[in-house]
PDB file of C-alpha atoms in Angstrom:
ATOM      1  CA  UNK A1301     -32.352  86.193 -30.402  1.00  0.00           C
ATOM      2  CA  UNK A1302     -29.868  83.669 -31.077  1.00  0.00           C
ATOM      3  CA  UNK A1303     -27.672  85.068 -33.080  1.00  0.00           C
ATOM      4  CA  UNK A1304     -27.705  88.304 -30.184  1.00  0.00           C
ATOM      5  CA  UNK A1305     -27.221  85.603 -27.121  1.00  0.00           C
ATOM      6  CA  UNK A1306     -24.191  84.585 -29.209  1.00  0.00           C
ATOM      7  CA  UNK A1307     -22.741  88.178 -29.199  1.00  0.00           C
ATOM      8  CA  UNK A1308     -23.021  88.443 -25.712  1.00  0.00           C
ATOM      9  CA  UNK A1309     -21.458  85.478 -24.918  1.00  0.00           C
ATOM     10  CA  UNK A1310     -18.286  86.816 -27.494  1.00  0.00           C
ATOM     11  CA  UNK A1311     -18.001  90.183 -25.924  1.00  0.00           C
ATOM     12  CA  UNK A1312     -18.096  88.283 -22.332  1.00  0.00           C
ATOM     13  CA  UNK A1313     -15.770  86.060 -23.181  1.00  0.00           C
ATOM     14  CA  UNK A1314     -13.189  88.897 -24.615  1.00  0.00           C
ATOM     15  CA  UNK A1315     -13.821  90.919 -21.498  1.00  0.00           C
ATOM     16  CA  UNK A1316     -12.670  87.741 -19.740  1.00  0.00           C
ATOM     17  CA  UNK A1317      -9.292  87.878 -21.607  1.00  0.00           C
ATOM     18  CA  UNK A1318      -8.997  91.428 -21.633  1.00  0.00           C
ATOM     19  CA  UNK A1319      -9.049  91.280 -17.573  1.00  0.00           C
ATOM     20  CA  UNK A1320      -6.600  88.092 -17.257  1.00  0.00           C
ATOM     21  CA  UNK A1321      -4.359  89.688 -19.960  1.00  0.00           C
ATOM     22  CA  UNK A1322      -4.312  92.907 -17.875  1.00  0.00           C
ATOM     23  CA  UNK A1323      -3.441  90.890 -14.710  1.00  0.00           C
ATOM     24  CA  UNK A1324      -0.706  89.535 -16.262  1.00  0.00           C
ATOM     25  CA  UNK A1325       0.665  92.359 -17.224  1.00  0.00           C
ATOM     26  CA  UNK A1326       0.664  93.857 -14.328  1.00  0.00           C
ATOM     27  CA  UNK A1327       1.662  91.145 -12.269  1.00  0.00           C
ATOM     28  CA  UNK A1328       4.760  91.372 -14.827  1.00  0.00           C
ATOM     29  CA  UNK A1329       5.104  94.969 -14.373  1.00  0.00           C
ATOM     30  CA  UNK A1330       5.435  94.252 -10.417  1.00  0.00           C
ATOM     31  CA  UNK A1331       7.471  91.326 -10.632  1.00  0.00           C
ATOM     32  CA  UNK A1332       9.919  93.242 -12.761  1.00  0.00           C
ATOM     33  CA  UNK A1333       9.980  95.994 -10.391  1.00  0.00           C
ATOM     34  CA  UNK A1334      10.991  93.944  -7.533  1.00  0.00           C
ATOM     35  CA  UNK A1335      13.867  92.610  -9.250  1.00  0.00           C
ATOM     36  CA  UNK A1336      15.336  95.623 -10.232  1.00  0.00           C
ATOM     37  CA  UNK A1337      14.264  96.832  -6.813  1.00  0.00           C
ATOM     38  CA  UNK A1338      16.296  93.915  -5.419  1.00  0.00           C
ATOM     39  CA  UNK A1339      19.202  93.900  -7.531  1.00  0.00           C
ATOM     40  CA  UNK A1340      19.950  97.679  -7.364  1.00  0.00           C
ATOM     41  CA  UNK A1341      22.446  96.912  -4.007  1.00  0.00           C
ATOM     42  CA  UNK A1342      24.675  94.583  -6.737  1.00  0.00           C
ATOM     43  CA  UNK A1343      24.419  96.651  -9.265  1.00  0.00           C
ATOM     44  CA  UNK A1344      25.874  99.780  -7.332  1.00  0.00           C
ATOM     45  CA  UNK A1345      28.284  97.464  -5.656  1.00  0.00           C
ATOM     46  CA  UNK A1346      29.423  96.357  -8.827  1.00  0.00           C
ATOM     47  CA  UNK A1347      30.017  99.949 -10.520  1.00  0.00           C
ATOM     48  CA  UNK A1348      30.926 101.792  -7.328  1.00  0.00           C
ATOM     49  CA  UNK A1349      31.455  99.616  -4.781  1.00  0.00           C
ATOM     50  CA  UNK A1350      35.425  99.227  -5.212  1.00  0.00           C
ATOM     51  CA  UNK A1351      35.685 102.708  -4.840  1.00  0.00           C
ATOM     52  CA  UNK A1352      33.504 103.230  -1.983  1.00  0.00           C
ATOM     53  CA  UNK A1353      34.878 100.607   0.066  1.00  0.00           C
ATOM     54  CA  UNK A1354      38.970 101.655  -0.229  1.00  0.00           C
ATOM     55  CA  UNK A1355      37.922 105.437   0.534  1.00  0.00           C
ATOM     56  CA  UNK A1356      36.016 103.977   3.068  1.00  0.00           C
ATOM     57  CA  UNK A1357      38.471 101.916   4.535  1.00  0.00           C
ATOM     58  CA  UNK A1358      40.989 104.830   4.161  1.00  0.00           C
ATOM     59  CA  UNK A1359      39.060 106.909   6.479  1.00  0.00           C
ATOM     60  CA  UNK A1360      38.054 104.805   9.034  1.00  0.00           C
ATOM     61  CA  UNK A1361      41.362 102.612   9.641  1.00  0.00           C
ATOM     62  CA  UNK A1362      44.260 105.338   7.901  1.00  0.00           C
ATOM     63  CA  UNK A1363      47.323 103.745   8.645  1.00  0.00           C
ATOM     64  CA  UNK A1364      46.824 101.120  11.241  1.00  0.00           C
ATOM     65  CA  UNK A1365      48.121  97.981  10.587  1.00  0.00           C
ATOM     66  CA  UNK A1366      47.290  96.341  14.086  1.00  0.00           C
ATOM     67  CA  UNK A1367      44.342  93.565  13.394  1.00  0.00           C
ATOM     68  CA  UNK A1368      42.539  94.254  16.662  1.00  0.00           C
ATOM     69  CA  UNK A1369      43.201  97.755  17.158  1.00  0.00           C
ATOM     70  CA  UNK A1370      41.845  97.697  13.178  1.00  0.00           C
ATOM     71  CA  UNK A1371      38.702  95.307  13.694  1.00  0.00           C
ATOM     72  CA  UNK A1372      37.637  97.611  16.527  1.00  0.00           C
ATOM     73  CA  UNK A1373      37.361 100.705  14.384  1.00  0.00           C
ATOM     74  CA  UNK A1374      35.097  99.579  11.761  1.00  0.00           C
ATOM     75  CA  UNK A1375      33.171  98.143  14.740  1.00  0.00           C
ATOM     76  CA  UNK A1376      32.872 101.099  16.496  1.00  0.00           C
ATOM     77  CA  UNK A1377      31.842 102.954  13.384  1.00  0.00           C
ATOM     78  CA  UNK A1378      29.045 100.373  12.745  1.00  0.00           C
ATOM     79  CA  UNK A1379      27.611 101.066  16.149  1.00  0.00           C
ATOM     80  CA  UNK A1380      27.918 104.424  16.085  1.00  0.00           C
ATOM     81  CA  UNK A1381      26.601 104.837  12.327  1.00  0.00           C
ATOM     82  CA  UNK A1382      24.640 101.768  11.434  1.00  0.00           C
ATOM     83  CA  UNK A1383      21.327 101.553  12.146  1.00  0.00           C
ATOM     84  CA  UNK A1384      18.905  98.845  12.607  1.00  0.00           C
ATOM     85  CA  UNK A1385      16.165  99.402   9.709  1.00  0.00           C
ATOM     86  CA  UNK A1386      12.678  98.383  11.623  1.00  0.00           C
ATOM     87  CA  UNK A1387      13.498 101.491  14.081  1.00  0.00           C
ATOM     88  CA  UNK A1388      12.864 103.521  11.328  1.00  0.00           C
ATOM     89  CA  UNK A1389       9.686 104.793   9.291  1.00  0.00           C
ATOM     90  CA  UNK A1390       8.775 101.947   7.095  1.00  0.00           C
ATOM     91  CA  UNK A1391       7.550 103.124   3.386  1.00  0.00           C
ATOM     92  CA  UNK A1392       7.710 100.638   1.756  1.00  0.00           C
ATOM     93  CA  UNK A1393       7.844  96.468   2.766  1.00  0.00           C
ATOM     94  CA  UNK A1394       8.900  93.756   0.869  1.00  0.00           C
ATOM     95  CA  UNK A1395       9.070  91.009   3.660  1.00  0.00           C
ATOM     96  CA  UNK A1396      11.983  89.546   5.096  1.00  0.00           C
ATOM     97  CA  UNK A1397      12.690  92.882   6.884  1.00  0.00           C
ATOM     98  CA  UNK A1398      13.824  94.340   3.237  1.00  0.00           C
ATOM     99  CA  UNK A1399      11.988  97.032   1.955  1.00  0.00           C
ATOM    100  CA  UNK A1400      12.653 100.897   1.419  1.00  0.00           C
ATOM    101  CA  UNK A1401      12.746 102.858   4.585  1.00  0.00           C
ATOM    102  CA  UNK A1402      12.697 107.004   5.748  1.00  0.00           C
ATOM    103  CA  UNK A1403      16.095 107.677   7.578  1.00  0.00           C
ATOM    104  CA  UNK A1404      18.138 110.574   7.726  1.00  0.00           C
ATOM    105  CA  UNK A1405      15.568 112.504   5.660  1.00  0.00           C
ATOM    106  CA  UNK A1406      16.008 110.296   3.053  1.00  0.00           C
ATOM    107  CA  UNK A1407      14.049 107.021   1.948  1.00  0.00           C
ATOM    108  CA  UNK A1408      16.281 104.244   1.789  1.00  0.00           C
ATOM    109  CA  UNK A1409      16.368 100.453   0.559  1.00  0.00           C
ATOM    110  CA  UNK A1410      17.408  98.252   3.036  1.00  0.00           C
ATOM    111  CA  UNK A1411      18.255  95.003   0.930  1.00  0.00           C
ATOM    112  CA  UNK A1412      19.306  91.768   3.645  1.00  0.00           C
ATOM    113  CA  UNK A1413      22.688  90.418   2.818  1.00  0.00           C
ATOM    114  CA  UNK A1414      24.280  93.668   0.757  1.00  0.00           C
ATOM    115  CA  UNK A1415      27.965  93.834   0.078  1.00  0.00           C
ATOM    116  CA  UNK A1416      29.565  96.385   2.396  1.00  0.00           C
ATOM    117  CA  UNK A1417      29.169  99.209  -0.086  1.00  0.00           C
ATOM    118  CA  UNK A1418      25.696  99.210   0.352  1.00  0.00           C
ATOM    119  CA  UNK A1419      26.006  99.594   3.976  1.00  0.00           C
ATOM    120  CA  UNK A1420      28.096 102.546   3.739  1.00  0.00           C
ATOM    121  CA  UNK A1421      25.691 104.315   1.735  1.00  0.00           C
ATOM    122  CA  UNK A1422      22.604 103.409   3.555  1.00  0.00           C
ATOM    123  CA  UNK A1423      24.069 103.392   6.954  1.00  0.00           C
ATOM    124  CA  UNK A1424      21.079 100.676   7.717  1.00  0.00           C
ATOM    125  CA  UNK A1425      21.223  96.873   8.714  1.00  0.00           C
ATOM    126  CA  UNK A1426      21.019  93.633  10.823  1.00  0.00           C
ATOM    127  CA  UNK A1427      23.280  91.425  12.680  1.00  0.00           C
ATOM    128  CA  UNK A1428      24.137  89.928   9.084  1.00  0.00           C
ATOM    129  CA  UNK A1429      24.951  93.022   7.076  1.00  0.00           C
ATOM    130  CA  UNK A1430      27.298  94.395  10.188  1.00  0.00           C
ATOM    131  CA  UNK A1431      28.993  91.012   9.446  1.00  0.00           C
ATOM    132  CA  UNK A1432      29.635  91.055   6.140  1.00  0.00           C
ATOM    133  CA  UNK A1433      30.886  94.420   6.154  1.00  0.00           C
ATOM    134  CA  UNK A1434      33.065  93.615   9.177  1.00  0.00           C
ATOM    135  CA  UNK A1435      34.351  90.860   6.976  1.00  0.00           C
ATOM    136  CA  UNK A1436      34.712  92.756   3.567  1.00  0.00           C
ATOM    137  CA  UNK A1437      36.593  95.503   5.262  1.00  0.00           C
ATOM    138  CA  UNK A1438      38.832  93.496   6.892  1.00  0.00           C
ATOM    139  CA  UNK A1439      39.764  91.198   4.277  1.00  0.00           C
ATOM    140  CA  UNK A1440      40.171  94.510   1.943  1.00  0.00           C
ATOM    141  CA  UNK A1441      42.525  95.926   4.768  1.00  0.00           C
ATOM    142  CA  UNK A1442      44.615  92.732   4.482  1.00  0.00           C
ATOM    143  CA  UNK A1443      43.579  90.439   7.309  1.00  0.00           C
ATOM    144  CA  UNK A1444      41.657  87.176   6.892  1.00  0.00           C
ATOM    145  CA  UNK A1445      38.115  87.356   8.099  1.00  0.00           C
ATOM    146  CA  UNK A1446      34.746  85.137   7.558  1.00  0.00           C
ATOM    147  CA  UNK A1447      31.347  85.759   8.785  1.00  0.00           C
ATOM    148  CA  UNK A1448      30.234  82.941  11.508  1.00  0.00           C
ATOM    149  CA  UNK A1449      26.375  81.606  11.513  1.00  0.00           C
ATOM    150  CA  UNK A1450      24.732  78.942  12.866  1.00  0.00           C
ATOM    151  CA  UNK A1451      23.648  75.825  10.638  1.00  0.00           C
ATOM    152  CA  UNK A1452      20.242  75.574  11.930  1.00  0.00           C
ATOM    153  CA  UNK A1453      17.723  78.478  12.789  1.00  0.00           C
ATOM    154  CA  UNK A1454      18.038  77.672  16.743  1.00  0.00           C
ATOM    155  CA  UNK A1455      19.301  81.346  16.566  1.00  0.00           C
ATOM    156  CA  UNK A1456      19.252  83.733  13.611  1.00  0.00           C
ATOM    157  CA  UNK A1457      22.290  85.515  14.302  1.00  0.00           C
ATOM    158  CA  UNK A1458      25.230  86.188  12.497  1.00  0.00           C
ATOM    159  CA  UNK A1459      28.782  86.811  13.918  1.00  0.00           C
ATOM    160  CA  UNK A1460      32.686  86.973  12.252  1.00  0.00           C
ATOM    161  CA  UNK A1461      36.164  86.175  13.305  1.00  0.00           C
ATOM    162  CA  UNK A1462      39.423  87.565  11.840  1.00  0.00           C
ATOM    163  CA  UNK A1463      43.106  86.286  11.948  1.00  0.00           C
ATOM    164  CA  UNK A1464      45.873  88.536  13.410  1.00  0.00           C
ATOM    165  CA  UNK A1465      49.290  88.803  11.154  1.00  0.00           C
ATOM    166  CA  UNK A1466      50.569  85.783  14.006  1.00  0.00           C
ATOM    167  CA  UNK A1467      47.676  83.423  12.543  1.00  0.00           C
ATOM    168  CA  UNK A1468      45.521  84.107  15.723  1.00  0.00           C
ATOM    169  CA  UNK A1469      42.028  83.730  15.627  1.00  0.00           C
ATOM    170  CA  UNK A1470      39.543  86.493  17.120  1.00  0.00           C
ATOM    171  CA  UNK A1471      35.536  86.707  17.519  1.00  0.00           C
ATOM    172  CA  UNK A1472      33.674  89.809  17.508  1.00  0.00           C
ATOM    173  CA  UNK A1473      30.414  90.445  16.842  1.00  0.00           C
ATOM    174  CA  UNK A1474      29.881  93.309  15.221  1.00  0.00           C
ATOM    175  CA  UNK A1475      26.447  94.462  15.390  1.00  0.00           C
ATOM    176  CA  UNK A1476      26.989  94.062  19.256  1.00  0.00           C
ATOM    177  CA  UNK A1477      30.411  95.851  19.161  1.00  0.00           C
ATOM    178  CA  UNK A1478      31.694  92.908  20.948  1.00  0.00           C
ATOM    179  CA  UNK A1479      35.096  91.347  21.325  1.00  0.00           C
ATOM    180  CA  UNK A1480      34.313  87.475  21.771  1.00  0.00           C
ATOM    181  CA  UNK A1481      37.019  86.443  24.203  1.00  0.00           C
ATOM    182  CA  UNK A1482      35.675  83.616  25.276  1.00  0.00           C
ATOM    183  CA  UNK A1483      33.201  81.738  23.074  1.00  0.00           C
ATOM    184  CA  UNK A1484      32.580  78.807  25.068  1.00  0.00           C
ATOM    185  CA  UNK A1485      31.024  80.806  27.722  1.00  0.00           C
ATOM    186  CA  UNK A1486      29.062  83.308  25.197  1.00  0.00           C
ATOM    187  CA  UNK A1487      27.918  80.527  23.204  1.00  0.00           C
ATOM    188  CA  UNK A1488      26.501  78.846  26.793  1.00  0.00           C
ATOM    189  CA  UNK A1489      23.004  80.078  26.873  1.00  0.00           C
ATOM    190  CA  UNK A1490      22.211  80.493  22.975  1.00  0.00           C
ATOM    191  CA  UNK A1491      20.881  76.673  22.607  1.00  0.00           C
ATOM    192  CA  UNK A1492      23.613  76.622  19.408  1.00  0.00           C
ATOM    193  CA  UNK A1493      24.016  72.794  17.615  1.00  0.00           C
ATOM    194  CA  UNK A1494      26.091  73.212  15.094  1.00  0.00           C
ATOM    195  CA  UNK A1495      28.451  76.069  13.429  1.00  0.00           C
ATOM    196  CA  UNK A1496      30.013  77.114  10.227  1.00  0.00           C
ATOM    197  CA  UNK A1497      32.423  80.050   9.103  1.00  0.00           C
ATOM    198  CA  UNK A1498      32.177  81.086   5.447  1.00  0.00           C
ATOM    199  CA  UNK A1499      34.247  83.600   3.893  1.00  0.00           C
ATOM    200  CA  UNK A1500      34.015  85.441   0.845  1.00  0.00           C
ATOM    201  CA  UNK A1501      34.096  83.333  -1.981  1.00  0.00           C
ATOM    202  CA  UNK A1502      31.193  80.783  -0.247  1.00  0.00           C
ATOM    203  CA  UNK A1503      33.671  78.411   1.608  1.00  0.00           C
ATOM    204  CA  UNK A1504      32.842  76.919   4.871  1.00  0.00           C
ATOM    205  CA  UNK A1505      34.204  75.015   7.677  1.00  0.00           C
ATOM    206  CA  UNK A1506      32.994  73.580  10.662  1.00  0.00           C
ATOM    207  CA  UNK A1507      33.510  75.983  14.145  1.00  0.00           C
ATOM    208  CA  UNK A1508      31.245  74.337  15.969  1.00  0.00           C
ATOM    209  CA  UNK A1509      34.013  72.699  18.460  1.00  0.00           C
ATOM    210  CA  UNK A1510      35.397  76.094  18.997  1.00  0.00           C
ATOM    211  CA  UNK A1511      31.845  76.989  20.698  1.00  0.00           C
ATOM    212  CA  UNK A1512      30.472  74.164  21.820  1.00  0.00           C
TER     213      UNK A1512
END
């Protein structure tokens, strides 16, 4: 009886690592499917995205060389191509608003924060992806642009501004198709404390005085 009671206490105790083991395999499994999941948008950027962007660029601006005349094409083909990815059949979440979505007959991920690239492709995203493919875009086409955010989550909204060949400074907001003529009086109502433009490479600098 014994010697049985301490066979069944073996085999339960090996069923007990057999289980855990296969959880943690499978919670590998998953965990190594959401980072390839996630990092898909760089990868692609980083093999095709050069390519992408330029023909890109080529079609929607061709020859213009005006900065404003030039910022309001690739706005106007963000509103009129872009779309915003919770409108659409949701497949598959992730949280944060990322996950893979159905949208032009085809299922999509929608990764927050792609390069521009990735926006062309999947033709989805939020106030922040319009603004970092206004930004990319622009500074590919030769004029200086950064995307514009506020420091604290008052308002989760992102924005850009762009410099003019005379070293003017502009506003839009691109996933409003707006020109921001006078910030002062669009910043008014949007309880905003404190600013920051950031361009490509991760430098910032201080806006707020320019809104507030």
């Amino acid at each position: 009886m014994e010697h049985k009671a301490k066979n069944n206490n073996s085999h339960l105790w090996k069923s007990i690592i057999v289980f855990y083991l296969k959880l943690l395999i499978l919670f590998f499994i998953i965990l190594l499917f959401f980072t390839i999941l996630y990092f898909v948008p760089v990868f692609y950027d980083w093999i095709y995205g050069k390519e992408i962007v330029v023909e890109h660029i080529k079609e929607i601006k061709g020859n213009e060389t005006d900065a404003l005349t030039t910022a309001l094409l690739f706005m106007n083909w963000t509103n009129k191509n872009v779309h915003y990815p919770q409108l659409n059949e949701v497949k598959f979440h992730l949280g944060g608003g990322m996950g893979l979505y159905r949208f032009d007959n085809k299922t999509k991920f929608f990764f927050r924060g792609g390069p521009a690239s990735w926006t062309i492709i999947t033709k989805m995203g939020r106030c922040g992806e319009d603004a970092r493919y206004f930004v990319e875009v622009m500074n590919k086409s030769g004029f200086n642009a950064r995307m514009v955010k506020p420091e604290t989550k008052e308002w989760d909204h992102a924005w850009a501004e762009f410099y003019t060949i005379d070293g003017y400074k502009i506003a839009v907001d691109p996933s409003s198709n707006q020109v921001i003529y006078d910030k002062f009086k669009w910043a008014a109502d949007k309880n905003l404390t404190k600013l920051y433009a950031e361009d490509l490479n991760g430098k910032r600098e201080d806006v707020t005085k320019e809104y507030i």
